mmCIF file of C-alpha atoms in Angstrom:
data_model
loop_
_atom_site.group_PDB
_atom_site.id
_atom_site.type_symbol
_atom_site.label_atom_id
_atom_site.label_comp_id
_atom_site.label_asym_id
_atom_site.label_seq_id
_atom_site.Cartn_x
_atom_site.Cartn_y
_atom_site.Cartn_z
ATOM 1 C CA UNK A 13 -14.834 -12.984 -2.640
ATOM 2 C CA UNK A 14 -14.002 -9.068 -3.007
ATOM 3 C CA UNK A 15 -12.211 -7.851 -0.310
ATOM 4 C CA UNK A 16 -12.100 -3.860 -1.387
ATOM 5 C CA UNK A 17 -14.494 -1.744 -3.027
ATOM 6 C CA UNK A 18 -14.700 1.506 -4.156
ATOM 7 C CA UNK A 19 -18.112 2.393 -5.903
ATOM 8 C CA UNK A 20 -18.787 5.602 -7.206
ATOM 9 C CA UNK A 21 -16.421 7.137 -4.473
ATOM 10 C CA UNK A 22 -16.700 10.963 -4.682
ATOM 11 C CA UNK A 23 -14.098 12.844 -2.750
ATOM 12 C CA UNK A 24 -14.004 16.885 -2.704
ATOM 13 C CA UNK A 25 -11.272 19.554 -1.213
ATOM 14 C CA UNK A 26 -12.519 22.961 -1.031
ATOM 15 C CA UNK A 27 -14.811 22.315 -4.136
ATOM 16 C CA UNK A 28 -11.790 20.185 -6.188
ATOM 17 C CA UNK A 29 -12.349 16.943 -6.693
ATOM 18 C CA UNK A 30 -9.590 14.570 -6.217
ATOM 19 C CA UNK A 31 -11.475 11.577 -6.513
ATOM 20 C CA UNK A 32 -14.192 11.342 -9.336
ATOM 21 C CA UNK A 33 -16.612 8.520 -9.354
ATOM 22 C CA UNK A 34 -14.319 5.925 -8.614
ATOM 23 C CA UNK A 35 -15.049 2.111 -9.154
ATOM 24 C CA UNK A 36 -12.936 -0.831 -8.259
ATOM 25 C CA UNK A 37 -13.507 -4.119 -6.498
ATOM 26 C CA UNK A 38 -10.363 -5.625 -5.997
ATOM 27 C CA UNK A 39 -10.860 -9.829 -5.085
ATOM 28 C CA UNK A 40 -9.249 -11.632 -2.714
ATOM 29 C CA UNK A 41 -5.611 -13.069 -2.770
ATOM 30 C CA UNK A 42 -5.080 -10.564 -5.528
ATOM 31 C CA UNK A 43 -2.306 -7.816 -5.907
ATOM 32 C CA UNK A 44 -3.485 -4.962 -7.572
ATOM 33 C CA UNK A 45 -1.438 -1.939 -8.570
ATOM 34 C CA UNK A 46 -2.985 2.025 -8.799
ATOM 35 C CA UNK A 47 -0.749 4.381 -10.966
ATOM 36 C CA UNK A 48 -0.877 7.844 -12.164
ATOM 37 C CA UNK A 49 0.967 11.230 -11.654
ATOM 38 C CA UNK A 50 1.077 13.383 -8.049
ATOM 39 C CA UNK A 51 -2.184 14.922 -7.704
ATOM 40 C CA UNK A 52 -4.413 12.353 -9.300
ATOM 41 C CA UNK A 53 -5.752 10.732 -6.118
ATOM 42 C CA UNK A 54 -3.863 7.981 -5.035
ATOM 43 C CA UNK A 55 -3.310 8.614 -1.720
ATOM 44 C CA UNK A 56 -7.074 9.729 -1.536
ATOM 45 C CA UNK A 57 -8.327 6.862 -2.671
ATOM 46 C CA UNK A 58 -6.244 4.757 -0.098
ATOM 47 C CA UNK A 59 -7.681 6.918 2.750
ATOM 48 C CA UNK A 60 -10.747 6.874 1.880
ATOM 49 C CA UNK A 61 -11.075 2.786 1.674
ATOM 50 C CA UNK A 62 -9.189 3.125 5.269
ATOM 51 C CA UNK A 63 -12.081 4.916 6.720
ATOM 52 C CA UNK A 64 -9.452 7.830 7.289
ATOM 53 C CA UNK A 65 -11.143 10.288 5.093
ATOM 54 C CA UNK A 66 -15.299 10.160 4.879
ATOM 55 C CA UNK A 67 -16.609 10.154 1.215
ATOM 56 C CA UNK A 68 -18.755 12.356 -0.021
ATOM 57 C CA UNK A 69 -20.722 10.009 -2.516
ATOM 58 C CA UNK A 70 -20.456 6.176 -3.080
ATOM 59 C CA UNK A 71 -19.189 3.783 -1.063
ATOM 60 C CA UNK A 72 -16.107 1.577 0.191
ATOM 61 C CA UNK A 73 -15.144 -0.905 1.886
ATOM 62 C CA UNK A 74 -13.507 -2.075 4.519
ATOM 63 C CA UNK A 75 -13.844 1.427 5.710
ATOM 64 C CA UNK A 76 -13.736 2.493 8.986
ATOM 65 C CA UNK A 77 -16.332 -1.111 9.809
ATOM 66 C CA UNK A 78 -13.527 -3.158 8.929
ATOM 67 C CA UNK A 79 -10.287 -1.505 10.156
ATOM 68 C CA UNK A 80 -9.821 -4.595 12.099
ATOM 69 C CA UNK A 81 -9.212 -6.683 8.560
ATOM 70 C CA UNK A 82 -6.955 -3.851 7.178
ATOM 71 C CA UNK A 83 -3.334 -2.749 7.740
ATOM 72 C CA UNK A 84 -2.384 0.114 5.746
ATOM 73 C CA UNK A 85 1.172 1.364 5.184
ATOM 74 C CA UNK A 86 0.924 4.994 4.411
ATOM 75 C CA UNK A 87 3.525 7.124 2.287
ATOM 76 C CA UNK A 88 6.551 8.387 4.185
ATOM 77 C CA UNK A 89 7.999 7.048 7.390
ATOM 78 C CA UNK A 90 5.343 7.614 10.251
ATOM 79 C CA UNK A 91 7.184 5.495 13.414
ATOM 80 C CA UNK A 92 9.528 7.345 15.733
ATOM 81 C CA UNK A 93 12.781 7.919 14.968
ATOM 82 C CA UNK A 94 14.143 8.234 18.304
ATOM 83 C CA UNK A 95 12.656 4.614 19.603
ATOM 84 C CA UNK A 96 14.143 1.447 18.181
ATOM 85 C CA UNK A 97 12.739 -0.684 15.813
ATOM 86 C CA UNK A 98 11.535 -3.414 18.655
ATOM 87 C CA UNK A 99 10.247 -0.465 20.563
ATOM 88 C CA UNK A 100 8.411 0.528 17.446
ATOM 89 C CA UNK A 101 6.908 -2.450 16.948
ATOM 90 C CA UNK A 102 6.028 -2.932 20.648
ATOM 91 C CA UNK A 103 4.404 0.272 21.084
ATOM 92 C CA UNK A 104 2.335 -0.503 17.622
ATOM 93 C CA UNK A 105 1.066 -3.530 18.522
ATOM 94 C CA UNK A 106 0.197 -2.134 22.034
ATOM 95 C CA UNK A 107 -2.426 -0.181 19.540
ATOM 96 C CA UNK A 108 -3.843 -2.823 17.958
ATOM 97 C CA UNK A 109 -4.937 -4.322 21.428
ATOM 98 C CA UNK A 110 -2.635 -7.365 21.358
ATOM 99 C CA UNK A 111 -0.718 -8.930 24.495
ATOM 100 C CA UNK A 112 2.872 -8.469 24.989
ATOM 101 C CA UNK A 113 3.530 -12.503 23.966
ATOM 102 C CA UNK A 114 1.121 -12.515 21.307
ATOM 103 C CA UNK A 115 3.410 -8.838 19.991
ATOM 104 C CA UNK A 116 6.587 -10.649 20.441
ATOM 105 C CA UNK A 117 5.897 -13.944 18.629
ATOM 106 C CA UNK A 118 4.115 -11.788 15.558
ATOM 107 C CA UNK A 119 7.418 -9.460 16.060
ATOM 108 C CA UNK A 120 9.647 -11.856 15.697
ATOM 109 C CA UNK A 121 8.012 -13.595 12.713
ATOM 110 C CA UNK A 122 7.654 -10.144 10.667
ATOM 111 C CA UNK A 123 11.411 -8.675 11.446
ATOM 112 C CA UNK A 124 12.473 -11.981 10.233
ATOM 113 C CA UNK A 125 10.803 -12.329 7.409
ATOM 114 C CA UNK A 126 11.687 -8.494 6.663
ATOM 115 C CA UNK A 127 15.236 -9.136 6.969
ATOM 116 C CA UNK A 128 14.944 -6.611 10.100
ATOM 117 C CA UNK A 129 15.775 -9.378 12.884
ATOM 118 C CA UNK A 130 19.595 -7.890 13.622
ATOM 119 C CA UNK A 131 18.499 -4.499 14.081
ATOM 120 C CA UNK A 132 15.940 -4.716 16.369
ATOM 121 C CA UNK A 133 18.259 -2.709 18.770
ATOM 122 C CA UNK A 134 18.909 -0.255 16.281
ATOM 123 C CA UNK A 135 17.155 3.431 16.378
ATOM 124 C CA UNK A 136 14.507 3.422 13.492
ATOM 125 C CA UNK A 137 15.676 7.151 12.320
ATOM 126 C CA UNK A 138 19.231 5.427 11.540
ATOM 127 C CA UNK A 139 17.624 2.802 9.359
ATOM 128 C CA UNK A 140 18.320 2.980 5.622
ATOM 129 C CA UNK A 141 15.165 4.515 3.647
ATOM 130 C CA UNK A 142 14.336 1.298 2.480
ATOM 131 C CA UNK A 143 14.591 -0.347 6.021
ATOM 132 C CA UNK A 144 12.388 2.254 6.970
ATOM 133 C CA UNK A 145 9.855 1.045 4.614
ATOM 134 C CA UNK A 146 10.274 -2.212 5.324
ATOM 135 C CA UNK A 147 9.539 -1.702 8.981
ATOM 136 C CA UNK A 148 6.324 0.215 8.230
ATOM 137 C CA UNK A 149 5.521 -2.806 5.928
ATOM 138 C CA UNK A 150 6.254 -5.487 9.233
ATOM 139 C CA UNK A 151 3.962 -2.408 11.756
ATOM 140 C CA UNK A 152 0.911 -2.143 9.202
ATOM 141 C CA UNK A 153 1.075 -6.539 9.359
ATOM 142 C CA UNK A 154 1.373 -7.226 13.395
ATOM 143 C CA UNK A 155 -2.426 -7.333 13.615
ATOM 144 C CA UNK A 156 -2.382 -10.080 10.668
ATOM 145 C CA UNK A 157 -4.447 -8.245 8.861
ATOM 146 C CA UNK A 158 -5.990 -10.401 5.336
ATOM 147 C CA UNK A 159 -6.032 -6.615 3.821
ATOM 148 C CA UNK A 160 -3.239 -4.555 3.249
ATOM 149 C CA UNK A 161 -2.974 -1.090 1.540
ATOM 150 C CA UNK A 162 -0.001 0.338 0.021
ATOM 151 C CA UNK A 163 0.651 3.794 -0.371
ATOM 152 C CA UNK A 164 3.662 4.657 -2.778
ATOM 153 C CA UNK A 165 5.943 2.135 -1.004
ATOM 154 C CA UNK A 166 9.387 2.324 -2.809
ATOM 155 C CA UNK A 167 9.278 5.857 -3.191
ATOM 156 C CA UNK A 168 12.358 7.447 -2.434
ATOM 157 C CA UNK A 169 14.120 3.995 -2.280
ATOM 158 C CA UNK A 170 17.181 2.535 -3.788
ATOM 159 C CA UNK A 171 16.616 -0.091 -6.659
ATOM 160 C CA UNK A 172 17.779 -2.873 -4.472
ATOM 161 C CA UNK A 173 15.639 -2.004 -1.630
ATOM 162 C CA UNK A 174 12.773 -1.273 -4.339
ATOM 163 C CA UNK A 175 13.663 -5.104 -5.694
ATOM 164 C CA UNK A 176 13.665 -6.284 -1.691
ATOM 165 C CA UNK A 177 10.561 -5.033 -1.232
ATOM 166 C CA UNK A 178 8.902 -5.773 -3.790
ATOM 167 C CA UNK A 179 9.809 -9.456 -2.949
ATOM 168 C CA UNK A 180 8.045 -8.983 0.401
ATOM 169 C CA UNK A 181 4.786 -8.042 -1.184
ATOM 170 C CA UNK A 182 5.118 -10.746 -3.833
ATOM 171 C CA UNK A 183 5.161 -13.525 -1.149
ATOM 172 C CA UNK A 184 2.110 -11.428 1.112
ATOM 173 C CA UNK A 185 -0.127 -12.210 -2.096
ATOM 174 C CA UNK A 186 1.093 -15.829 -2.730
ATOM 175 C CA UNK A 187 0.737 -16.748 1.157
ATOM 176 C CA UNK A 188 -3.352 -15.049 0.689
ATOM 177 C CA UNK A 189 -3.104 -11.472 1.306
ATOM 178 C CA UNK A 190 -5.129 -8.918 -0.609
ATOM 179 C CA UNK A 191 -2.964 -6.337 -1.720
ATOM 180 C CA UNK A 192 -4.105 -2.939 -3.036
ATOM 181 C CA UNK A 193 -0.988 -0.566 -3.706
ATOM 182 C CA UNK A 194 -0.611 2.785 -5.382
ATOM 183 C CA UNK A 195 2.773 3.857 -6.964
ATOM 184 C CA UNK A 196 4.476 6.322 -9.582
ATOM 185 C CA UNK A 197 6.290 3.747 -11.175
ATOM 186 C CA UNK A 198 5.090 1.997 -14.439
ATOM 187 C CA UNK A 199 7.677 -0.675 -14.045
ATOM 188 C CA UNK A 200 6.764 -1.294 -10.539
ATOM 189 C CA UNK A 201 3.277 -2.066 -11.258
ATOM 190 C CA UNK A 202 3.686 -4.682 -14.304
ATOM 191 C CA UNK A 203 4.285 -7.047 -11.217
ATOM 192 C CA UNK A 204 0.493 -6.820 -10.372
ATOM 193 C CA UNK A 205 -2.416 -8.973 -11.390
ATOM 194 C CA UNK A 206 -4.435 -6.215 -12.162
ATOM 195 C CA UNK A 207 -3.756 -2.211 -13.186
ATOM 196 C CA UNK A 208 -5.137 0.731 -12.582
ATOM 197 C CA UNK A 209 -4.980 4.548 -14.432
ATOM 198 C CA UNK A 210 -5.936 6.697 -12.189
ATOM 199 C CA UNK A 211 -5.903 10.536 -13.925
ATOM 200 C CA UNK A 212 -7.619 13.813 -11.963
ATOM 201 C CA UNK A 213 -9.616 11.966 -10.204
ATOM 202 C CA UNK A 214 -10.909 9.577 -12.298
ATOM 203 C CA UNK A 215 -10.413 5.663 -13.597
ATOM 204 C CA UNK A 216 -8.883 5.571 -16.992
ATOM 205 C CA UNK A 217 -8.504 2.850 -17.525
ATOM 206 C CA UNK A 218 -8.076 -0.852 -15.449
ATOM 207 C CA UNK A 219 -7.252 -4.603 -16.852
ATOM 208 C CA UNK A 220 -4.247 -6.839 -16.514
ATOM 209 C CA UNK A 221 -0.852 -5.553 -17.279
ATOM 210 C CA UNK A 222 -0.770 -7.260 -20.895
ATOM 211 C CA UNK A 223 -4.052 -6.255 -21.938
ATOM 212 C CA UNK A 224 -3.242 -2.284 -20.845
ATOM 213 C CA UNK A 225 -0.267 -2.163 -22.755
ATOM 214 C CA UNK A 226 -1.661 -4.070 -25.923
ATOM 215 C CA UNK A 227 0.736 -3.302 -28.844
ATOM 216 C CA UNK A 228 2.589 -0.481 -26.313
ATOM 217 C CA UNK A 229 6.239 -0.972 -25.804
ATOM 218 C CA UNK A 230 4.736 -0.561 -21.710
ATOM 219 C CA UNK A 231 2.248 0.300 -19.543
ATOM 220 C CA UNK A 232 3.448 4.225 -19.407
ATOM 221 C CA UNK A 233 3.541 4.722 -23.355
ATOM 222 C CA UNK A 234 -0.535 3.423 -23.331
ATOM 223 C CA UNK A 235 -0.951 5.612 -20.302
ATOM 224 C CA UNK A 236 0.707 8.790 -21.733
ATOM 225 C CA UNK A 237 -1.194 8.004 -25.035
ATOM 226 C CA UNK A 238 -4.551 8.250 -23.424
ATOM 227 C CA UNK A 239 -3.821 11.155 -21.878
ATOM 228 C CA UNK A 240 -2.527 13.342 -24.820
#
């Protein structure tokens, strides 16, 4: 079963195009990793399969249709800095329709699970960056979405909270969850099943980790080589 798609996805600003004729199809249970410098369409792409942005050619999916299957993390902190982190979460899953119990017991799961449960008192704007992140990651999941999109999730974020979450992600797609994430780290995305170059717009390249790097000391020495 695919659970994202992106075919022939053609995505203009002011006559630029930032996304190219993009293809993907990304199957379920699967992590899959999108890489490539700022300004090659990352984030783009990620709004664009979240029904946030409308293509102008091509299709995607889930799209705006299936917002209800998706939870999407976007880049940066987003939640309010002056409300705690339960207060965050509350007020999140107020917007995804479900009942205060139903909130609570899916709260309490997620901060757990995050490592988050002792600072549910605490204001989210005091949070360490990568708390931060990992309390967008527990928000975009309240809804128990099957989807999830990642939008440059570690950046900015120590090494150990890079590792941490990274952990967190790893266990999403072993427990079933399709996992599409974008980053700027090569390193970061030799944990996926599947890689993608993304460069101006376009698909560069795509294929497991090993086969991408082929005789490449890693995945960013094949990358840079394509791009010479």
């Amino acid at each position: 079963m695919t659970e994202i798609v992106a075919d022939g996805v053609v995505k203009a600003f002011g006559g630029r195009r930032a996304l190219d004729g993009v293809d993907l199809a990304v199957p379920a249970a699967e992590l899959w990793g999108v890489v490539g410098a700022d300004g090659a369409g990352k984030t783009t792409l990620l709004r664009c399969i979240a029904g946030l942005l409308r293509v102008d050619a091509g299709r995607v999916l889930p799209g705006r249709s299936g917002q209800e299957r998706l939870g999407f993390a976007q880049q940066g902190f987003h939640l309010y800095a002056d409300l705690t982190v339960e207060e965050n979460v509350a007020f999140i899953g107020s917007l995804y329709g479900l009942g205060r119990a139903a909130a609570a017991r899916s709260a309490t799961e997620l901060l757990g699970f995050a490592g988050l449960q002792d600072r549910r008192g605490s204001l989210a704007g005091e949070l360490s960056g990568g708390m931060k992140q990992k309390l967008t990651l527990v928000c975009a999941l309240l809804h128990r979405p099957p989807v999830l999109l990642l939008d440059e999730p570690t950046t900015g974020v120590d090494p150990l909270s890079r590792l941490e979450f990274w952990n967190l992600v790893e266990h999403l797609r072993v427990t079933g969850s399709t996992v599409l994430l974008t980053s700027a780290y090569f390193d970061e995305v030799e944990r996926c099943d599947h890689v993608v170059y993304l460069d101006h717009g376009r698909v560069l390249a795509a294929g497991a980790p090993s086969a991408l790097r082929g005789t490449h000391p890693s995945l960013e020495a094949a990358f840079l080589e394509m791009t010479a």
